[in-house]
PDB file of C-alpha atoms and ligand atoms in Angstrom:
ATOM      1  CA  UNK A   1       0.496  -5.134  17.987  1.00 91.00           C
ATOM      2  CA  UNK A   2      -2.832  -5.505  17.284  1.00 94.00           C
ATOM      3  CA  UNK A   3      -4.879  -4.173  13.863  1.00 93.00           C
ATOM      4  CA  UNK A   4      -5.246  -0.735  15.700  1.00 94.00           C
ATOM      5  CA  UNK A   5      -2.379  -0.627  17.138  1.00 96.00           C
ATOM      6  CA  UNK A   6      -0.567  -0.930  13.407  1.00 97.00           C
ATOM      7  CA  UNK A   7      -2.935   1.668  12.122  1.00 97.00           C
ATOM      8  CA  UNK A   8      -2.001   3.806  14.930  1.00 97.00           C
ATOM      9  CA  UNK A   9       1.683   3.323  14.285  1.00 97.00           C
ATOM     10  CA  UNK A  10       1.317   4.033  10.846  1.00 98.00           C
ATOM     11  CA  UNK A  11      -0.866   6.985  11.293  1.00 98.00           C
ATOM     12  CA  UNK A  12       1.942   8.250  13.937  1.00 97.00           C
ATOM     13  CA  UNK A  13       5.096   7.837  11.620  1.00 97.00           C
ATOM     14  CA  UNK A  14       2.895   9.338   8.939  1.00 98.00           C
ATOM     15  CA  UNK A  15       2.149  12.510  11.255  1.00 98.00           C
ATOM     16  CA  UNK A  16       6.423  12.486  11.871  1.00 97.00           C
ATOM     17  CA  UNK A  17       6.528  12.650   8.257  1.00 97.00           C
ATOM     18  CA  UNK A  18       3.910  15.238   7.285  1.00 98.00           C
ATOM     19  CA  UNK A  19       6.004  17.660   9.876  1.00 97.00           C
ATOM     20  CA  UNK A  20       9.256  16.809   8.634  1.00 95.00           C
ATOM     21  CA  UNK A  21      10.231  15.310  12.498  1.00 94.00           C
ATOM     22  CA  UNK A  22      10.958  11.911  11.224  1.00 91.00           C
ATOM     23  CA  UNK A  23      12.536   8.991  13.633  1.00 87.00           C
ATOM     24  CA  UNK A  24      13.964   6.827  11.065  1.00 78.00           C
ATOM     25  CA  UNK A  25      17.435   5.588  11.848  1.00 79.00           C
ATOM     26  CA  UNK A  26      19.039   2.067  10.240  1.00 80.00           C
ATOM     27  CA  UNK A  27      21.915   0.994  12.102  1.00 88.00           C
ATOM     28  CA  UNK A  28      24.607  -1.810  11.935  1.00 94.00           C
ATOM     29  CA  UNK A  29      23.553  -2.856  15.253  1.00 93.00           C
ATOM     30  CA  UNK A  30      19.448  -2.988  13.621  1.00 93.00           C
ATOM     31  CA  UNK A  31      20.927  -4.541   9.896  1.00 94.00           C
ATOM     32  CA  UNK A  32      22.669  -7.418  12.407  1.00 96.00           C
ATOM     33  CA  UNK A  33      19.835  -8.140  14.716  1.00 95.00           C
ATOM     34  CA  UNK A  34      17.538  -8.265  11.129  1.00 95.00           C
ATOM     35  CA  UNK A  35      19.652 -10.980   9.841  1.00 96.00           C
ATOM     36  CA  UNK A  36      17.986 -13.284  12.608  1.00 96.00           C
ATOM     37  CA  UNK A  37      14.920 -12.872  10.158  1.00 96.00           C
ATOM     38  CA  UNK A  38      12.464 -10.532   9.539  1.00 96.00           C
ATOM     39  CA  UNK A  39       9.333  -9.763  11.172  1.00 96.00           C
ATOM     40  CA  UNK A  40       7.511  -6.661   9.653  1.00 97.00           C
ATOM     41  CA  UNK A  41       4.063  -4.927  11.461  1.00 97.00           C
ATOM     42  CA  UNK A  42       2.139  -4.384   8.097  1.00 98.00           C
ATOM     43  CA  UNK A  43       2.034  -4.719   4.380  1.00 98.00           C
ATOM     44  CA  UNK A  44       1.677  -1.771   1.669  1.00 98.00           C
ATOM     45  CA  UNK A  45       0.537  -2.338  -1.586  1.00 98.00           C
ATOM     46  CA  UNK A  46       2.113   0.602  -3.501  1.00 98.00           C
ATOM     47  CA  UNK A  47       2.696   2.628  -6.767  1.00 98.00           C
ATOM     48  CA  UNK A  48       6.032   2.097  -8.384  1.00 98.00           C
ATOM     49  CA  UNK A  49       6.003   6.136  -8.422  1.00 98.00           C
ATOM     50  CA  UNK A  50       9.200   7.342  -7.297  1.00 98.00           C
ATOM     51  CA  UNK A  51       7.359   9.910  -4.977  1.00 98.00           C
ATOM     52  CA  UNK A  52       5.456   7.222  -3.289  1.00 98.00           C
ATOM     53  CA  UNK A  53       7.747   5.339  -0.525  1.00 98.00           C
ATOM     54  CA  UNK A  54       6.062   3.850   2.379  1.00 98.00           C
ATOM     55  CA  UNK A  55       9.024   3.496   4.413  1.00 97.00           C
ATOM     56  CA  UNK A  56       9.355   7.391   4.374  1.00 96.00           C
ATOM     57  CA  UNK A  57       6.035   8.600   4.293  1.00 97.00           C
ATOM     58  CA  UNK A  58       5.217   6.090   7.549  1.00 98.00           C
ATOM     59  CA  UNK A  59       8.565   6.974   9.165  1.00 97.00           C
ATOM     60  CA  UNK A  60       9.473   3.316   9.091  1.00 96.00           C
ATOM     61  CA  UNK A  61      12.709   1.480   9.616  1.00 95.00           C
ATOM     62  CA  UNK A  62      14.332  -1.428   7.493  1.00 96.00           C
ATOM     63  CA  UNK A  63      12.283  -4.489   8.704  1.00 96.00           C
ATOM     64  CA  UNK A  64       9.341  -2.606   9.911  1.00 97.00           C
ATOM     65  CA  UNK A  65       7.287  -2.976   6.570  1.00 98.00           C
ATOM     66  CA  UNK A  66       6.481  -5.558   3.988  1.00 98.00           C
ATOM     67  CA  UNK A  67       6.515  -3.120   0.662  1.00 98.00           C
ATOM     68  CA  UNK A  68       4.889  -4.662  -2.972  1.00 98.00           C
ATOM     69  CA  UNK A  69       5.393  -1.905  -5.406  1.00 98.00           C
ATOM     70  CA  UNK A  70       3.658  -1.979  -9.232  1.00 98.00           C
ATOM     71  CA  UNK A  71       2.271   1.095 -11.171  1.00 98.00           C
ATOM     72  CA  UNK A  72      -1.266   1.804  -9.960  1.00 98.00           C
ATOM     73  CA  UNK A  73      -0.593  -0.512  -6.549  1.00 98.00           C
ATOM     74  CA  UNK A  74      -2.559  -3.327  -8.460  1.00 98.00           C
ATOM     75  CA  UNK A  75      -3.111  -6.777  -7.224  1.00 98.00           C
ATOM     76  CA  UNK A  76      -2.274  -9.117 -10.305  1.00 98.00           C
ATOM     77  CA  UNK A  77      -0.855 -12.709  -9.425  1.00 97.00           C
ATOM     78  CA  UNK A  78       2.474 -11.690  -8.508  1.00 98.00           C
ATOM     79  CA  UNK A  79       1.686  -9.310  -6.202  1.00 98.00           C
ATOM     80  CA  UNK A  80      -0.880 -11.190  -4.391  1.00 98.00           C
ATOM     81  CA  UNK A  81       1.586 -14.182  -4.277  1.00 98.00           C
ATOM     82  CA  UNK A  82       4.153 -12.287  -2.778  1.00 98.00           C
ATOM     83  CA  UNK A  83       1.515 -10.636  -0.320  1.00 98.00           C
ATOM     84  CA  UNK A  84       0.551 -13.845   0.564  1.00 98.00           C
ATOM     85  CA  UNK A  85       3.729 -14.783   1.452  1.00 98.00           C
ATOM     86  CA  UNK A  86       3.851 -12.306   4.108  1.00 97.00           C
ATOM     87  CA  UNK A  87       0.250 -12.814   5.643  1.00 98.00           C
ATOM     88  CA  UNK A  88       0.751 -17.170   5.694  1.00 97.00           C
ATOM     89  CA  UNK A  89       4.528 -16.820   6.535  1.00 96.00           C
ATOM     90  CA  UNK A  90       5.282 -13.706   8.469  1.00 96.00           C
ATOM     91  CA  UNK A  91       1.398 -13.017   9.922  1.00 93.00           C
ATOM     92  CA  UNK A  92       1.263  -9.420   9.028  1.00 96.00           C
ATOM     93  CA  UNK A  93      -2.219  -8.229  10.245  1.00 97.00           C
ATOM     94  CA  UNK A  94      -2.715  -5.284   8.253  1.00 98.00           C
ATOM     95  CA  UNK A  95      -2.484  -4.558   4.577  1.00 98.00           C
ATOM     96  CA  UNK A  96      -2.801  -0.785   3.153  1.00 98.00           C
ATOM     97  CA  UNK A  97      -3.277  -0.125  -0.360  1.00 98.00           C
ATOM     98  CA  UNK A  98      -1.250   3.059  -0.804  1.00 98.00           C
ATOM     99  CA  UNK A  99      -3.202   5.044  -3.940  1.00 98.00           C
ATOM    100  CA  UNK A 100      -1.911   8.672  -4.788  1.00 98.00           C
ATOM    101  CA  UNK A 101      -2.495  11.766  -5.956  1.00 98.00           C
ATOM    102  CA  UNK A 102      -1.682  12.370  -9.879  1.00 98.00           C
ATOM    103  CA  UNK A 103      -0.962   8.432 -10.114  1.00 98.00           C
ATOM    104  CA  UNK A 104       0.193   8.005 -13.938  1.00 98.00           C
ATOM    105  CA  UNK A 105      -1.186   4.728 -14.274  1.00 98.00           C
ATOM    106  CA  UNK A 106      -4.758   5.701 -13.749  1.00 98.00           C
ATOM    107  CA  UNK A 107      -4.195   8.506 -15.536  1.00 98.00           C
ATOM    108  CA  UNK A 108      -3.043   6.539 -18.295  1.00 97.00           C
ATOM    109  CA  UNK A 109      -5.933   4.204 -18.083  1.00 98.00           C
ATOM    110  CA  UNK A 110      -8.451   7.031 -18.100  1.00 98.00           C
ATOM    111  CA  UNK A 111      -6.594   7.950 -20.905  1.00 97.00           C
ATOM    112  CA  UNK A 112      -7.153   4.574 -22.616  1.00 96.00           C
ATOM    113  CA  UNK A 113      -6.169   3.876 -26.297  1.00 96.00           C
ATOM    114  CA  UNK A 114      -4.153   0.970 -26.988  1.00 97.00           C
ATOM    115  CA  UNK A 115      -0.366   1.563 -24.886  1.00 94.00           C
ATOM    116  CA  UNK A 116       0.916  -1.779 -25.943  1.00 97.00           C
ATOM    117  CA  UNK A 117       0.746  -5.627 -24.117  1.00 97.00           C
ATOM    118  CA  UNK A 118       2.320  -4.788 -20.762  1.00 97.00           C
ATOM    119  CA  UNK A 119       0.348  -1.744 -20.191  1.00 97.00           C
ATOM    120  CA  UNK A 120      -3.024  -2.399 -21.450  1.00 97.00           C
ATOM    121  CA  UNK A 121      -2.670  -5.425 -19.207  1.00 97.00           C
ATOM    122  CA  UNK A 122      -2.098  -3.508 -16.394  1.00 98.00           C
ATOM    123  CA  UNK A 123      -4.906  -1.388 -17.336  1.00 98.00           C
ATOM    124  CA  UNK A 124      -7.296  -3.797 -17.067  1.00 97.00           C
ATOM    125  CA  UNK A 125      -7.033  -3.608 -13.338  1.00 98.00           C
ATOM    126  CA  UNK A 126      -7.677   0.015 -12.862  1.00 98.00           C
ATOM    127  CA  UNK A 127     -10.485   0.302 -15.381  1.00 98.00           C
ATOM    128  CA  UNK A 128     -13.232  -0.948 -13.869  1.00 98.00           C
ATOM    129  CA  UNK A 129     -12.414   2.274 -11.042  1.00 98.00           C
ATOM    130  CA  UNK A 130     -13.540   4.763 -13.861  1.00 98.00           C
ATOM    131  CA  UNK A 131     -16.824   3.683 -13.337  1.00 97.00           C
ATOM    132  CA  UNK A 132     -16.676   3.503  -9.476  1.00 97.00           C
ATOM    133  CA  UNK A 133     -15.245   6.705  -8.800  1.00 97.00           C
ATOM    134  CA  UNK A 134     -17.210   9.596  -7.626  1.00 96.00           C
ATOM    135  CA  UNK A 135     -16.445  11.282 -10.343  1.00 97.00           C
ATOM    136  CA  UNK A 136     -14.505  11.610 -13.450  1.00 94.00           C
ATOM    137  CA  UNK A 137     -11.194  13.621 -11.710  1.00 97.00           C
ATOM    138  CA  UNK A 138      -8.182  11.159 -11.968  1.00 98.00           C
ATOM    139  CA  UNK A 139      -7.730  11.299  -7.809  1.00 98.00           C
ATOM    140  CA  UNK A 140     -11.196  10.332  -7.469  1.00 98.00           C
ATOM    141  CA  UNK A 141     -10.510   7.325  -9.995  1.00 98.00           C
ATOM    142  CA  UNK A 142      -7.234   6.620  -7.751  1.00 98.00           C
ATOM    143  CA  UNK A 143      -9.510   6.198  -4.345  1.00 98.00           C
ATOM    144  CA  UNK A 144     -11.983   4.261  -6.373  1.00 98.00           C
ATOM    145  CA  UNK A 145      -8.980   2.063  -7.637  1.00 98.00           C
ATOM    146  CA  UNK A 146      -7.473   1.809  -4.279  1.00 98.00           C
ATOM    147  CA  UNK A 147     -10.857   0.202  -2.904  1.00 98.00           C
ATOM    148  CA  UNK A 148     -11.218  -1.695  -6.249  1.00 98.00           C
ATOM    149  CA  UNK A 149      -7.826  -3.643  -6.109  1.00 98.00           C
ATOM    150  CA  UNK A 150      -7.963  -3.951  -1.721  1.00 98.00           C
ATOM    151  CA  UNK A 151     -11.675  -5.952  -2.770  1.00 98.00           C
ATOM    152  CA  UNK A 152      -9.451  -7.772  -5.650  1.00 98.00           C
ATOM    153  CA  UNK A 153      -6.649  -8.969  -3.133  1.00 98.00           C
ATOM    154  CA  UNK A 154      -9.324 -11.093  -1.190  1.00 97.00           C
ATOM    155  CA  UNK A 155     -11.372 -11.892  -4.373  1.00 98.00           C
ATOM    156  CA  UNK A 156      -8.531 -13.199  -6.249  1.00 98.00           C
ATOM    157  CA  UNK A 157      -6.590 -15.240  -2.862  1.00 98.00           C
ATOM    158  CA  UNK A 158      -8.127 -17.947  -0.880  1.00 98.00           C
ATOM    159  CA  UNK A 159      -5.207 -17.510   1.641  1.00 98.00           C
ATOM    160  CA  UNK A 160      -5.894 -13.548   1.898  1.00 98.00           C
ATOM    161  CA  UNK A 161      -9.509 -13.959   2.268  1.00 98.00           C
ATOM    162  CA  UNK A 162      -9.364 -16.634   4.597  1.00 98.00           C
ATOM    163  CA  UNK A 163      -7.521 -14.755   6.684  1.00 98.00           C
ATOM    164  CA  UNK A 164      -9.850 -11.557   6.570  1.00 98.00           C
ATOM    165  CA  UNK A 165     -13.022 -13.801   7.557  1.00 98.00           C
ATOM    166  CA  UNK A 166     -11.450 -14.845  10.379  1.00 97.00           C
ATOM    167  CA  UNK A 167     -10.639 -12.276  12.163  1.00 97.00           C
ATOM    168  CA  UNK A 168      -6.889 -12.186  11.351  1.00 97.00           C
ATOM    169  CA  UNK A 169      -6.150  -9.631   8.764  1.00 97.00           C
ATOM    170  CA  UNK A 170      -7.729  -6.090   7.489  1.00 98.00           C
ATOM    171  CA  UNK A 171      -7.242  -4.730   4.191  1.00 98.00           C
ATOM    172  CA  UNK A 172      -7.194  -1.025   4.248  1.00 98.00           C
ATOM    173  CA  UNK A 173      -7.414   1.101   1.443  1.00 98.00           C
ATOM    174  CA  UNK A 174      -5.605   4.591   1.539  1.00 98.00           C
ATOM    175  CA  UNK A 175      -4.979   8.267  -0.231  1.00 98.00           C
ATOM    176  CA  UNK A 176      -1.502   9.676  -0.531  1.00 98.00           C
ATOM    177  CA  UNK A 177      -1.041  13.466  -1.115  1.00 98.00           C
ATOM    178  CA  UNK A 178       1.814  14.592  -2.837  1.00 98.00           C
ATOM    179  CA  UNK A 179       1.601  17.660  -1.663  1.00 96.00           C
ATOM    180  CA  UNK A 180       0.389  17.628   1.760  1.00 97.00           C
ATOM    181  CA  UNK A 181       2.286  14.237   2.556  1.00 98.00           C
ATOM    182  CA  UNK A 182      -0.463  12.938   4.824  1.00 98.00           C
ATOM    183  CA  UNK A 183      -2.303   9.319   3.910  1.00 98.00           C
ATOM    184  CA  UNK A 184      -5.913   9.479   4.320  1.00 98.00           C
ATOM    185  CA  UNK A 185      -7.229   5.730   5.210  1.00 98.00           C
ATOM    186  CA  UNK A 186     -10.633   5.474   3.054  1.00 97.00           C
TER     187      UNK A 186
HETATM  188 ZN1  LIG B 201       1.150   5.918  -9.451  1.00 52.64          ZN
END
């Protein structure tokens, strides 16, 4: 598949999803074949939220996508490292940075105040989307920080951004609705 051809897939199972006509069926005879290795169309950079699951809201099988999940789908070292694992190694084409609607992480960090090491670390990667964003509402802010941390993935990885200047690999930002179910690629 090429780069459309994964966004058209994606957009598909997506549509399955949104109408509650999902495909998604893991098998013995699919978990055996997998054990040959693994060869996954695309790459989602997701929210740890336990609403957010890109194998169900693309209709997607075991082996079909390579899933990083952190709180406010943020591209610190370990989830680039493990993202570039799968664009050097595996040759994934397409990554999609999977923001959401009512994401408590960017609410948190709109918030601000001091929430301790771990968090205010995390923080520091959504932040700079206050000021990006449209406008003050916390969804805006999660678009903004879905474009902020897709520019941060090639900023922050000679691998990933070697990869996107030639030709190889698209980083697509996206909108998840909680309530509607559809992604909306920004
Ligand atoms: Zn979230």
């Amino acid at each position: 598949m090429n780069k459309e051809e994964i966004k058209s897939r994606l957009i598909e199972g997506n549509n399955r999803y949104v109408e509650d006509k999902e495909d998604l069926k893991s098998d013995i005879v699919l978990r055996q074949k997998l054990t040959a290795g693994q060869q996954p169309f695309a790459i989602v950079l997701s929210c740890a939220d336990s609403r957010v699951v890109p194998e169900m809201i693309f209709d997607c099988n075991i082996g079909d996508l390579f899933v990083v999940r952190v709180a406010g789908n943020i591209a610190n070292s370990s989830s680039i490292a493990s993202i570039e694992y799968a664009v050097a190694n595996i040759g994934c084409k397409l990554i999609v940075v999977l923001g959401h609607e009512s994401c408590g992480a960017v609410t948190a960090t709109i918030k601000g105040g001091d929430n301790g090491k771990n968090l205010n670390h995390l923080c520091s990667f959504i932040s700079p989307s206050i000021e990006l964003a449209e406008d003050a509402h916390v969804n805006s802010v999660v678009k903004a920080n879905a474009k902020y941390n897709a520019n941060l993935l090639e900023k922050n990885s000679e691998i990933i951004s070697g990869f996107v200047s030639s030709g190889k690999l698209k980083i697509q930002p996206a909108y998840y609705s909680l309530t509607k179910g559809n992604v909306d690629f920004l």
